[in-house]
mmCIF file of C-alpha atoms in Angstrom:
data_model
loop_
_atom_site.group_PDB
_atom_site.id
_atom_site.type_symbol
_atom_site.label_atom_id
_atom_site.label_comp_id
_atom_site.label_asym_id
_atom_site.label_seq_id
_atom_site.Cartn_x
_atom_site.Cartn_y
_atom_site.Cartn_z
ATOM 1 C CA UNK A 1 44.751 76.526 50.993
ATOM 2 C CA UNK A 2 43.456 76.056 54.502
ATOM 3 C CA UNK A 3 45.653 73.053 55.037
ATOM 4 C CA UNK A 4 48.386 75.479 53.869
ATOM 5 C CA UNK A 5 47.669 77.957 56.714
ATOM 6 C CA UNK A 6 47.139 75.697 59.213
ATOM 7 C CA UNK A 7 51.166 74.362 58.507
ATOM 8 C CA UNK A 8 52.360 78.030 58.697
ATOM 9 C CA UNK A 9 50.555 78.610 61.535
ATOM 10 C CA UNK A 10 51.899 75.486 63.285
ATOM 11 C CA UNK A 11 55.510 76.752 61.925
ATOM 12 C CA UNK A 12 54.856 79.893 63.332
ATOM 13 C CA UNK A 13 53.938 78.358 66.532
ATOM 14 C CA UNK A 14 56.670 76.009 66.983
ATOM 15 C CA UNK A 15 59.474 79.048 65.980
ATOM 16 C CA UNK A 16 57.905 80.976 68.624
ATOM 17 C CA UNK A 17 58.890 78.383 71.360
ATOM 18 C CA UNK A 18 62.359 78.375 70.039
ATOM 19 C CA UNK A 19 62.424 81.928 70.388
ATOM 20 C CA UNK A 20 61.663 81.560 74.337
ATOM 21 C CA UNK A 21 64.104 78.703 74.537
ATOM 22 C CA UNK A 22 66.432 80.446 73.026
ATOM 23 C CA UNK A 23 65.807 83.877 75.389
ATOM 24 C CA UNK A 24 66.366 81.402 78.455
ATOM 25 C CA UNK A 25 69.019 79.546 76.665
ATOM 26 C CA UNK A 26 70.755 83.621 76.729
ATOM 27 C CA UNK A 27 70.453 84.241 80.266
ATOM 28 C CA UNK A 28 71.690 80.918 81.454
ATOM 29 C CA UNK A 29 74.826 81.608 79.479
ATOM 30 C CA UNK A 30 75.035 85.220 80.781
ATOM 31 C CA UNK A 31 74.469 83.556 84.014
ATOM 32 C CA UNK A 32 77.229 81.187 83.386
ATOM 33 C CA UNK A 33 79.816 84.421 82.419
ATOM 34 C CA UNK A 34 78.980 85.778 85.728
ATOM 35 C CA UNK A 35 79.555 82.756 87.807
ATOM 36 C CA UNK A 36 82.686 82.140 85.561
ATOM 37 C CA UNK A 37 83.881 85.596 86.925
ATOM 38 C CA UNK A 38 83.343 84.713 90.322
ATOM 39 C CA UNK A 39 85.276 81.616 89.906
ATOM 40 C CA UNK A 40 87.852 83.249 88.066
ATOM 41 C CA UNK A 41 88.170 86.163 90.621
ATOM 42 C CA UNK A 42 87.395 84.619 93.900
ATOM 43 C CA UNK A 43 87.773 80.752 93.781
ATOM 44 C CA UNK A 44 91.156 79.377 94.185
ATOM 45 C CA UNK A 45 91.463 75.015 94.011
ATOM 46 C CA UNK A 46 92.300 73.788 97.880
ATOM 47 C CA UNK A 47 96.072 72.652 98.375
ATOM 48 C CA UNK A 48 93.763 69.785 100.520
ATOM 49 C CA UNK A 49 92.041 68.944 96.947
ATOM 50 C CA UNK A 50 93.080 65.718 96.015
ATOM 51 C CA UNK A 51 93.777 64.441 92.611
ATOM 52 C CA UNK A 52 91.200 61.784 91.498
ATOM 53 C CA UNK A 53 87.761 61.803 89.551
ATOM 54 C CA UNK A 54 85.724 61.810 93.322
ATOM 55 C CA UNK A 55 87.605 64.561 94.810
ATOM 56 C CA UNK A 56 87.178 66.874 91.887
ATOM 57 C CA UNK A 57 83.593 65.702 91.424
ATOM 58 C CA UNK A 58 82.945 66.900 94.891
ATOM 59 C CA UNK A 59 84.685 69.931 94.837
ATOM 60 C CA UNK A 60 82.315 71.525 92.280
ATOM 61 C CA UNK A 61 79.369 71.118 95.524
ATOM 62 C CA UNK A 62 82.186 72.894 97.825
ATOM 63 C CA UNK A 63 82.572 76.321 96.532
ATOM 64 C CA UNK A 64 78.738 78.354 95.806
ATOM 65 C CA UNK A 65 80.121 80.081 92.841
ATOM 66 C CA UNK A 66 82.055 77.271 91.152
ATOM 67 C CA UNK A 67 78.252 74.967 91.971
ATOM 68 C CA UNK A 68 76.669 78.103 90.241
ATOM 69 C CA UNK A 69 79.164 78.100 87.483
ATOM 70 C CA UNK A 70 78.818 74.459 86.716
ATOM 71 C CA UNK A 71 75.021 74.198 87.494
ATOM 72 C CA UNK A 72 74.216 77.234 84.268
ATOM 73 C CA UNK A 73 76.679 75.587 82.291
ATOM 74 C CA UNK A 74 74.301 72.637 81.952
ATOM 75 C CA UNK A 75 71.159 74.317 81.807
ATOM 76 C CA UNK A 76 72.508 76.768 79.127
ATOM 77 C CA UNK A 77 74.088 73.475 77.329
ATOM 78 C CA UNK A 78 70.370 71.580 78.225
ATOM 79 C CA UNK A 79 68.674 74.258 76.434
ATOM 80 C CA UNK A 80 70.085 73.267 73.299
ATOM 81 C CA UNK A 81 67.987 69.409 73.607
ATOM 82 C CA UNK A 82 64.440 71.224 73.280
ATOM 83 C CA UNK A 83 65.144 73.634 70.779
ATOM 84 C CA UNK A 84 67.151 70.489 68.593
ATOM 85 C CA UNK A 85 63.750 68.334 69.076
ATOM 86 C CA UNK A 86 61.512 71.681 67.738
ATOM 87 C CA UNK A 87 64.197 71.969 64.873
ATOM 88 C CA UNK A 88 63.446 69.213 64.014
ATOM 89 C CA UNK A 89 59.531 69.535 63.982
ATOM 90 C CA UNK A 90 59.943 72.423 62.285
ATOM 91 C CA UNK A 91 62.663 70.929 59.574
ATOM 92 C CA UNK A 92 65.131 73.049 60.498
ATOM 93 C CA UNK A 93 68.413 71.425 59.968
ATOM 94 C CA UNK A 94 70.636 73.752 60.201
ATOM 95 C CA UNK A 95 69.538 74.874 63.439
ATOM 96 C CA UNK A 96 69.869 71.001 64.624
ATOM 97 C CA UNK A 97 73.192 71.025 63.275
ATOM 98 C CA UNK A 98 73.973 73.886 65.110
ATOM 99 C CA UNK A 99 72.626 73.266 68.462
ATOM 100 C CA UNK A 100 74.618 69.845 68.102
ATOM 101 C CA UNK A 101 77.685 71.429 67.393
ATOM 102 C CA UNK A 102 77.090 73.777 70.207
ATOM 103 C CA UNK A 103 76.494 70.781 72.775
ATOM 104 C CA UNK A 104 79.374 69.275 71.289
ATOM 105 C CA UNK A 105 81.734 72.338 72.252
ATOM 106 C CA UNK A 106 80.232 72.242 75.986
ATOM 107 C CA UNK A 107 81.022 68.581 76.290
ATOM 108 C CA UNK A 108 84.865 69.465 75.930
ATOM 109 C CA UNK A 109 84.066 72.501 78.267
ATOM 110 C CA UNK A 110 83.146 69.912 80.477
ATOM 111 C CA UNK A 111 86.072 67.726 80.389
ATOM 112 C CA UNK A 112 88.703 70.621 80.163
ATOM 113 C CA UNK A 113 86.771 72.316 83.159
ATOM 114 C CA UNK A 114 87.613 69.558 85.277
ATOM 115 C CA UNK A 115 91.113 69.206 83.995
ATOM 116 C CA UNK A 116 91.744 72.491 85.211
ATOM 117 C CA UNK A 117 91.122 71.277 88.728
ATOM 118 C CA UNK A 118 93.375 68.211 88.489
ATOM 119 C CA UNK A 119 95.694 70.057 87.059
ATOM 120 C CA UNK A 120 96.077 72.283 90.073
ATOM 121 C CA UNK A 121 96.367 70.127 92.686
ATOM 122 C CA UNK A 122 98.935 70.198 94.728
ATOM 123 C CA UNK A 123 99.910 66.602 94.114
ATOM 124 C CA UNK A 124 100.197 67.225 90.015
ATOM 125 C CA UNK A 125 100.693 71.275 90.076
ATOM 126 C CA UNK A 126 101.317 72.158 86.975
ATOM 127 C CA UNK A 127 100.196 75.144 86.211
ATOM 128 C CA UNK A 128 101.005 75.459 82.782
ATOM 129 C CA UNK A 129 98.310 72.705 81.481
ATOM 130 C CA UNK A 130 95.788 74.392 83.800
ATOM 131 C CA UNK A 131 95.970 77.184 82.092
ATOM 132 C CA UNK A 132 95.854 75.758 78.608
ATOM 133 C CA UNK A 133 92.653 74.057 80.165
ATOM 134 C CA UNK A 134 90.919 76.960 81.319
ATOM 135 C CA UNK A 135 91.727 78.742 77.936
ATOM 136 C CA UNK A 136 89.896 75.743 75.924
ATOM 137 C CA UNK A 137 87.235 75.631 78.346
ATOM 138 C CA UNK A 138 86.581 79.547 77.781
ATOM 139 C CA UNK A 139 87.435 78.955 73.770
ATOM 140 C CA UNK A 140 84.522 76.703 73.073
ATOM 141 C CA UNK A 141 82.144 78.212 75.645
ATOM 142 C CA UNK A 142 82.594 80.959 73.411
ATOM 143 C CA UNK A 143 82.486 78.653 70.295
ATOM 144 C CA UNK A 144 79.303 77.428 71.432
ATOM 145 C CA UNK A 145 77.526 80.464 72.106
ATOM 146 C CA UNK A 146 78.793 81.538 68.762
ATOM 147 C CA UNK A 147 77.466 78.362 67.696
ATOM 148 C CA UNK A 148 74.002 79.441 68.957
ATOM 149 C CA UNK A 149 74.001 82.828 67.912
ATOM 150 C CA UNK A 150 74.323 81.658 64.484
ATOM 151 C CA UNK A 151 71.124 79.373 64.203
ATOM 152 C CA UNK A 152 69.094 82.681 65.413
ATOM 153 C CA UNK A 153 69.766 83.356 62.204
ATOM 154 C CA UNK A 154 67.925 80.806 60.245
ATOM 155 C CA UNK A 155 65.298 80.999 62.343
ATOM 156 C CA UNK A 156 64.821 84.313 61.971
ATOM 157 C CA UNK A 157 64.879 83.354 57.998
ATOM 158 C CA UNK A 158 62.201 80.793 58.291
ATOM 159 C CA UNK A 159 59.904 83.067 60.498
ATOM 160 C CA UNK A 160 60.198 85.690 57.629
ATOM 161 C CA UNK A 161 59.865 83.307 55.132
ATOM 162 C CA UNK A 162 56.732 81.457 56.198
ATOM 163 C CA UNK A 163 55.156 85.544 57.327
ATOM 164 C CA UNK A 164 55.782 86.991 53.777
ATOM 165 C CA UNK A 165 56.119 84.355 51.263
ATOM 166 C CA UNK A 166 53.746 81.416 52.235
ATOM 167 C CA UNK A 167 50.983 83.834 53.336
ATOM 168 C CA UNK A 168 50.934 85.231 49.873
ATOM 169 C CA UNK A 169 48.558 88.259 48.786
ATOM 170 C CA UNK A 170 46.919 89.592 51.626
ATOM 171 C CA UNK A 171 43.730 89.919 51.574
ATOM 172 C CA UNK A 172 41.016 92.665 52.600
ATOM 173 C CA UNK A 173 39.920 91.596 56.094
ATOM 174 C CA UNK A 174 42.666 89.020 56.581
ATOM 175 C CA UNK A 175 45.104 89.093 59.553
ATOM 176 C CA UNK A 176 49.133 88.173 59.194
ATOM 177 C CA UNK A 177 50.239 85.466 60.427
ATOM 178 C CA UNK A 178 49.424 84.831 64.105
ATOM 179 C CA UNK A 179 52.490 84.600 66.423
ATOM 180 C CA UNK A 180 55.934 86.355 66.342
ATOM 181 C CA UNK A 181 55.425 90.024 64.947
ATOM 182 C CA UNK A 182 59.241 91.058 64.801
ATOM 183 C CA UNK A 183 61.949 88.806 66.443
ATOM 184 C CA UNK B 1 53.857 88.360 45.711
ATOM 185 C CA UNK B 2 53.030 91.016 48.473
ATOM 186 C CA UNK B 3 53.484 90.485 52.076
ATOM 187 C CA UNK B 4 51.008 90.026 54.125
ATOM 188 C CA UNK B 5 51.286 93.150 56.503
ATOM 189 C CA UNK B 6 54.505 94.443 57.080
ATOM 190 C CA UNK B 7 52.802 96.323 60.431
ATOM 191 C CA UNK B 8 55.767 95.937 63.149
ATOM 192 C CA UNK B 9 58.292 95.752 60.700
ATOM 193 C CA UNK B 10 61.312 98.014 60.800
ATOM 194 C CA UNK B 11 62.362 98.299 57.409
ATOM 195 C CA UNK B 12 63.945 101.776 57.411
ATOM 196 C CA UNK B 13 64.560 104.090 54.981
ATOM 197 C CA UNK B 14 68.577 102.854 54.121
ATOM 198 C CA UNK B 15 67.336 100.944 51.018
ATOM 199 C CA UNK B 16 68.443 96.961 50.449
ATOM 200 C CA UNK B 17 71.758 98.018 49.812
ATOM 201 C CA UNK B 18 72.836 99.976 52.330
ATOM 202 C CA UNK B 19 71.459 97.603 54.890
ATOM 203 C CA UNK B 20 73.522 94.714 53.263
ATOM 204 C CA UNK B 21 76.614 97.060 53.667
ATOM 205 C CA UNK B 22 75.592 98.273 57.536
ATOM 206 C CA UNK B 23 75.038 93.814 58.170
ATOM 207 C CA UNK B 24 78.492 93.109 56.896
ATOM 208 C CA UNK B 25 79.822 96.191 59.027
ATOM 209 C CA UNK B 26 78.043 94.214 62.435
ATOM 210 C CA UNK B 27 79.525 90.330 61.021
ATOM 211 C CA UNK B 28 82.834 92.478 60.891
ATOM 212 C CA UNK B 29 82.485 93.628 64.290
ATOM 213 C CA UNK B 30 81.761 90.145 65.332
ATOM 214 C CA UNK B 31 84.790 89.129 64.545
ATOM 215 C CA UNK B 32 86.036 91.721 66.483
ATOM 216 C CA UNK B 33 84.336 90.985 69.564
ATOM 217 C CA UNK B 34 85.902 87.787 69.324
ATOM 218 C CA UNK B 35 89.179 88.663 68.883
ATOM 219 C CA UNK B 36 88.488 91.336 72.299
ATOM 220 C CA UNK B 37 87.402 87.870 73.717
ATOM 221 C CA UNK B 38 89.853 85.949 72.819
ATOM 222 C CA UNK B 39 92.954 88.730 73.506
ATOM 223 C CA UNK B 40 91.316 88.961 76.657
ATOM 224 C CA UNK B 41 90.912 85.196 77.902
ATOM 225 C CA UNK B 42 94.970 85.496 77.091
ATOM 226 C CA UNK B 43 95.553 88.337 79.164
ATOM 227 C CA UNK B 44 93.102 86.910 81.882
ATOM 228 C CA UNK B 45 94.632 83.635 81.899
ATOM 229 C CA UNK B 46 98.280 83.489 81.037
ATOM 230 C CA UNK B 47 99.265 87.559 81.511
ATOM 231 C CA UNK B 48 97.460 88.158 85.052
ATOM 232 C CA UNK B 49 97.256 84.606 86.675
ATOM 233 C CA UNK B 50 98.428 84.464 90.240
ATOM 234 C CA UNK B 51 100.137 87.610 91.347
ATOM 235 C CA UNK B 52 101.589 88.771 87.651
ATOM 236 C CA UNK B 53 100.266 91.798 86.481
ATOM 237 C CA UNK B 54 99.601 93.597 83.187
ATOM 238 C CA UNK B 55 100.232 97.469 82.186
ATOM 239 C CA UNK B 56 98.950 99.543 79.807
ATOM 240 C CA UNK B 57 102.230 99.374 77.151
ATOM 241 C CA UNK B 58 102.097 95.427 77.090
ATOM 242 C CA UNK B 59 101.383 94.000 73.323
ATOM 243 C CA UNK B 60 98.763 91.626 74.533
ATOM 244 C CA UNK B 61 96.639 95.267 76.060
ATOM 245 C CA UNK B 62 97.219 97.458 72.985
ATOM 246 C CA UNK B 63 96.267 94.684 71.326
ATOM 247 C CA UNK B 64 93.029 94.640 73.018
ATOM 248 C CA UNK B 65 92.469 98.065 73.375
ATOM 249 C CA UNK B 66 93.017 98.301 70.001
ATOM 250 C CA UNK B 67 90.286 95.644 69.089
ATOM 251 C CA UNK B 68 87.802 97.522 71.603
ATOM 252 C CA UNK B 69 88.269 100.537 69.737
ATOM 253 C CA UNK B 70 87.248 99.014 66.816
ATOM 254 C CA UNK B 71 84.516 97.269 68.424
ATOM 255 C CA UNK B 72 83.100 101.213 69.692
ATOM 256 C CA UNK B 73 83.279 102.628 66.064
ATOM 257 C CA UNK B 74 81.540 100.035 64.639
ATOM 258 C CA UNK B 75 78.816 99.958 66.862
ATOM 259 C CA UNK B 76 78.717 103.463 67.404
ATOM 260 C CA UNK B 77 78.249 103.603 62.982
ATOM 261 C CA UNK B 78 75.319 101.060 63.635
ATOM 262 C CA UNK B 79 73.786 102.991 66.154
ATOM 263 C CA UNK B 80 73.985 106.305 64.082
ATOM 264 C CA UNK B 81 72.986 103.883 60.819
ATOM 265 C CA UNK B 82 69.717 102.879 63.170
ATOM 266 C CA UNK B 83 68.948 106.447 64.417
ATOM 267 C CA UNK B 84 69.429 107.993 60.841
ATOM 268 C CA UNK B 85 67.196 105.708 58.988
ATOM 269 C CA UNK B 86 64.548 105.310 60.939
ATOM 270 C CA UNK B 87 65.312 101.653 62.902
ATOM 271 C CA UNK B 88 64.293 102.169 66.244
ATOM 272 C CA UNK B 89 65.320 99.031 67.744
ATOM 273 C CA UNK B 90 68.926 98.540 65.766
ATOM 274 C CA UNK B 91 69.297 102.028 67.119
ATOM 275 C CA UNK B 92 68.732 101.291 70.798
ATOM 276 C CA UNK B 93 70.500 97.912 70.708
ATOM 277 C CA UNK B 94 73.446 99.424 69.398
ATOM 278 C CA UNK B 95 73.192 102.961 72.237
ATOM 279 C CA UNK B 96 72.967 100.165 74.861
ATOM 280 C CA UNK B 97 75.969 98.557 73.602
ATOM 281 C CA UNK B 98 78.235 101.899 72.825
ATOM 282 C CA UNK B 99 77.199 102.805 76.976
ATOM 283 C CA UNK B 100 77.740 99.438 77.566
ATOM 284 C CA UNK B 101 81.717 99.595 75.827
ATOM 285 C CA UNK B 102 82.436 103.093 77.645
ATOM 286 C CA UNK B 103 81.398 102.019 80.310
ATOM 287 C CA UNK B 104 83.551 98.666 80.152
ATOM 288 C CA UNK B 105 86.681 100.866 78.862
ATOM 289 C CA UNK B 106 86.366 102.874 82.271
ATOM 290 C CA UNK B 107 86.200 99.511 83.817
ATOM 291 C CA UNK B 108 89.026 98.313 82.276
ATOM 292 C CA UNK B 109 91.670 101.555 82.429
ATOM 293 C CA UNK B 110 90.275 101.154 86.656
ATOM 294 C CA UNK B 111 91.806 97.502 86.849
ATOM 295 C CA UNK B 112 95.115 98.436 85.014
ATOM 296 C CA UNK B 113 95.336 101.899 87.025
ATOM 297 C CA UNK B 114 94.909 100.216 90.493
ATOM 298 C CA UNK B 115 97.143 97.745 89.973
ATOM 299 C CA UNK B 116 96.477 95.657 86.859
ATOM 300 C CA UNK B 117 96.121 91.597 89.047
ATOM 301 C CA UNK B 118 93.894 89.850 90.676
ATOM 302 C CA UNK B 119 95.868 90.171 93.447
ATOM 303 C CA UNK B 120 95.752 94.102 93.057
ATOM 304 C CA UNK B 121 92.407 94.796 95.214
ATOM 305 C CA UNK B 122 89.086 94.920 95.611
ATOM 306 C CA UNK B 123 88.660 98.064 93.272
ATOM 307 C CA UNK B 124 90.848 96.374 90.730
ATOM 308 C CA UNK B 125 88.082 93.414 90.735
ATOM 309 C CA UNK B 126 85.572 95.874 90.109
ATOM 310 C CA UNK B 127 87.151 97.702 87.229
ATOM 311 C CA UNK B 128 87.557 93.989 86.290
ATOM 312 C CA UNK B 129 84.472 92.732 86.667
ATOM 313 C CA UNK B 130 82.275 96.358 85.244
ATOM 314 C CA UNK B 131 84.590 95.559 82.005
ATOM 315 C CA UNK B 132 83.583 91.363 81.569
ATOM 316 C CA UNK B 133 79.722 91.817 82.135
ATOM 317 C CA UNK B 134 79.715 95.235 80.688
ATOM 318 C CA UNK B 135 81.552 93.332 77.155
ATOM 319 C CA UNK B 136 79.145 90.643 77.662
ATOM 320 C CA UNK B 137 76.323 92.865 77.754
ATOM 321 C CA UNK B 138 77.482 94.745 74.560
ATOM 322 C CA UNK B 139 77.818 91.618 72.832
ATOM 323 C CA UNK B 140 74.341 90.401 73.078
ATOM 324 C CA UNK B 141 72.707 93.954 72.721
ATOM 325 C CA UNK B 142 75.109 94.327 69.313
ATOM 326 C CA UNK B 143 73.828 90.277 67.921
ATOM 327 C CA UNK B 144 70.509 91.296 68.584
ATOM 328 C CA UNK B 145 70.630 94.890 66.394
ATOM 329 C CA UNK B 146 72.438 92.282 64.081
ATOM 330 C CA UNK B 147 69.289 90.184 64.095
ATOM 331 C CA UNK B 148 67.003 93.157 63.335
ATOM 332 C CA UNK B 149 69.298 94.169 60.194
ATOM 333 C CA UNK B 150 69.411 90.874 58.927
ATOM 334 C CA UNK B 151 65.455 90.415 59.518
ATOM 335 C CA UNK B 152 64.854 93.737 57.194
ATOM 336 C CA UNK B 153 67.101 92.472 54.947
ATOM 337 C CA UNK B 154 65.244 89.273 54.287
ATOM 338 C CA UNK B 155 61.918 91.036 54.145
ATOM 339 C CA UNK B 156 63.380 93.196 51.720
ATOM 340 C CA UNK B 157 65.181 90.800 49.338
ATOM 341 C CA UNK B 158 61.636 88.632 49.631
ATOM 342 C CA UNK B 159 59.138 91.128 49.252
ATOM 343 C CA UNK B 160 58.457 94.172 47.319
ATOM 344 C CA UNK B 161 57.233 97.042 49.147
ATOM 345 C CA UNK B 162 56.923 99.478 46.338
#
């Protein structure tokens, strides 16, 4: 019985640290819309901009908000390592799943993102293909933060789980268990 | 088996069904949102790119608006669903995210009525910008009333509080 509180307890803890990734996981991605934005509004890709992997590579350290843009994109998409690796722990595999899938969905953001810059330079200009690039890039950004959204969801169902069911009958004098209160 | 404290807890007073019926309303507005997102990335990227413009009476915006519409009266329901029944937090979630969709509309009727392009001026950007963060903002306010739904739901189904 005490060996059985102890594990909830542990659960408990280890679902509260996903909770906090998670928050900061949030913010970078809001972060990342906002910088987007700026991009989107502000940035335009340099006639001078040539059309190979160095050039482009560069570019991102040229502009402040595109540096921004790409800099949250990774720590939003980096977020997703810890909170797989305390899935895990916490045998949570749909949340693993998910988090995988959503890193999955940034990797293409990450190839289509640069696409978009090769595909508007001067030298290959087609504008078309850009924008085809830029709407993937924005399609699984979304898919991924969809992606994230939904293993809230489990977790949620494991904290409530392991709070209501596993603690069983309460007890006069005994406290719930320790931790999350209401996500 | 009884819980162990439900202190914290916003169960309401809506009953298990009514809060399964008020979740599916907010997974139908999610879909929603995303087709606001995704009618929007269109507009964004292949209706206003480079000095083309958009106005009010193209398909693409009534589209949207459309969708946004949608989006308002099903989170303005939740809201009123989280007021009447005593949830606090689905309630204020959901009042953050109605502001945060007027708001956004305003935003987005300044951008088409100053010119509807990037190219249009610097108030256009604003009204541009006010309705992205504002939509943004609305989205994550309305998942997380979702979250508290779907939390009272599971305590519910699991354990009996009568």
């Amino acid at each position: 019985m005490v060996q059985h509180a102890e594990d909830s307890e542990r659960q408990s803890k280890t679902l509260h640290r996903i909770f906090v990734i998670l928050y900061l996981q949030f913010a970078f991605y809001w972060a990342t819309i906002a910088a987007g934005m700026l991009v989107n509004y502000y940035y335009a890709v340099p006639s001078s901009l040539q059309a190979d992997f160095g050039s482009i590579l560069l570019q991102f350290f040229a502009a402040p908000s595109l540096f921004a843009h790409v800099t949250f994109a990774v720590l939003s998409s980096g977020m997703s390592i810890p909170v797989i690796v305390l899935a895990r722990r916490a045998r949570l595999s749909q949340v693993v799943y998910l988090h995988t899938g959503a890193i999955t969905a940034r990797m293409v953001g990450f190839v289509t993102g640069p696409l978009f810059m090769y595909y508007s330079t001067s030298s290959v200009a087609n504008s078309e293909l850009a924008n085809y690039s830029t709407f993937i890039m924005a399609s699984v950004f979304l898919t991924a933060v969809i992606l994230t959204f939904m293993s809230r969801i489990f977790i949620v169902r494991e904290d409530v789980r392991i709070k209501y069911l596993v603690a069983g009958p309460s007890q006069p004098g005994k406290q719930p268990l320790a931790g999350l209160g209401s996500k | 088996m009884r819980p162990a404290s439900l202190e914290g807890e916003e169960i309401g007073n809506l009953g298990l069904s009514g809060l399964r019926l008020t979740l599916k309303l907010c997974y139908v507005n999610f879909v929603v949102y995303l087709a606001i997102y995704i009618t929007g990335m269109y507009l964004n990227i292949f209706v206003t790119s480079g000095v083309n413009t958009v106005s009010i009476g193209d398909t693409s915006n009534i589209v949207h608006m459309l969708g946004a519409t949608l989006n308002f009266a099903f989170t303005f329901i939740v809201m009123m669903v989280g007021f009447i029944y005593g949830m606090r937090k689905v309630a204020l979630f959901s009042f953050g995210a109605v502001v945060s969709l007027v708001v956004a509309t305003i935003g987005g009727l300044l951008f088409l009525a100053t010119g509807g392009g990037r190219g249009s001026g610097s108030l256009t950007l604003v009204g541009g910008w006010t309705m992205s963060l504002l939509f943004m903002l609305a989205l994550f306010l309305s998942y997380y009333a979702t979250l508290k739904i779907m939390r009272a739901v599971r305590i519910l189904e699991n354990v009996p509080t009568r």
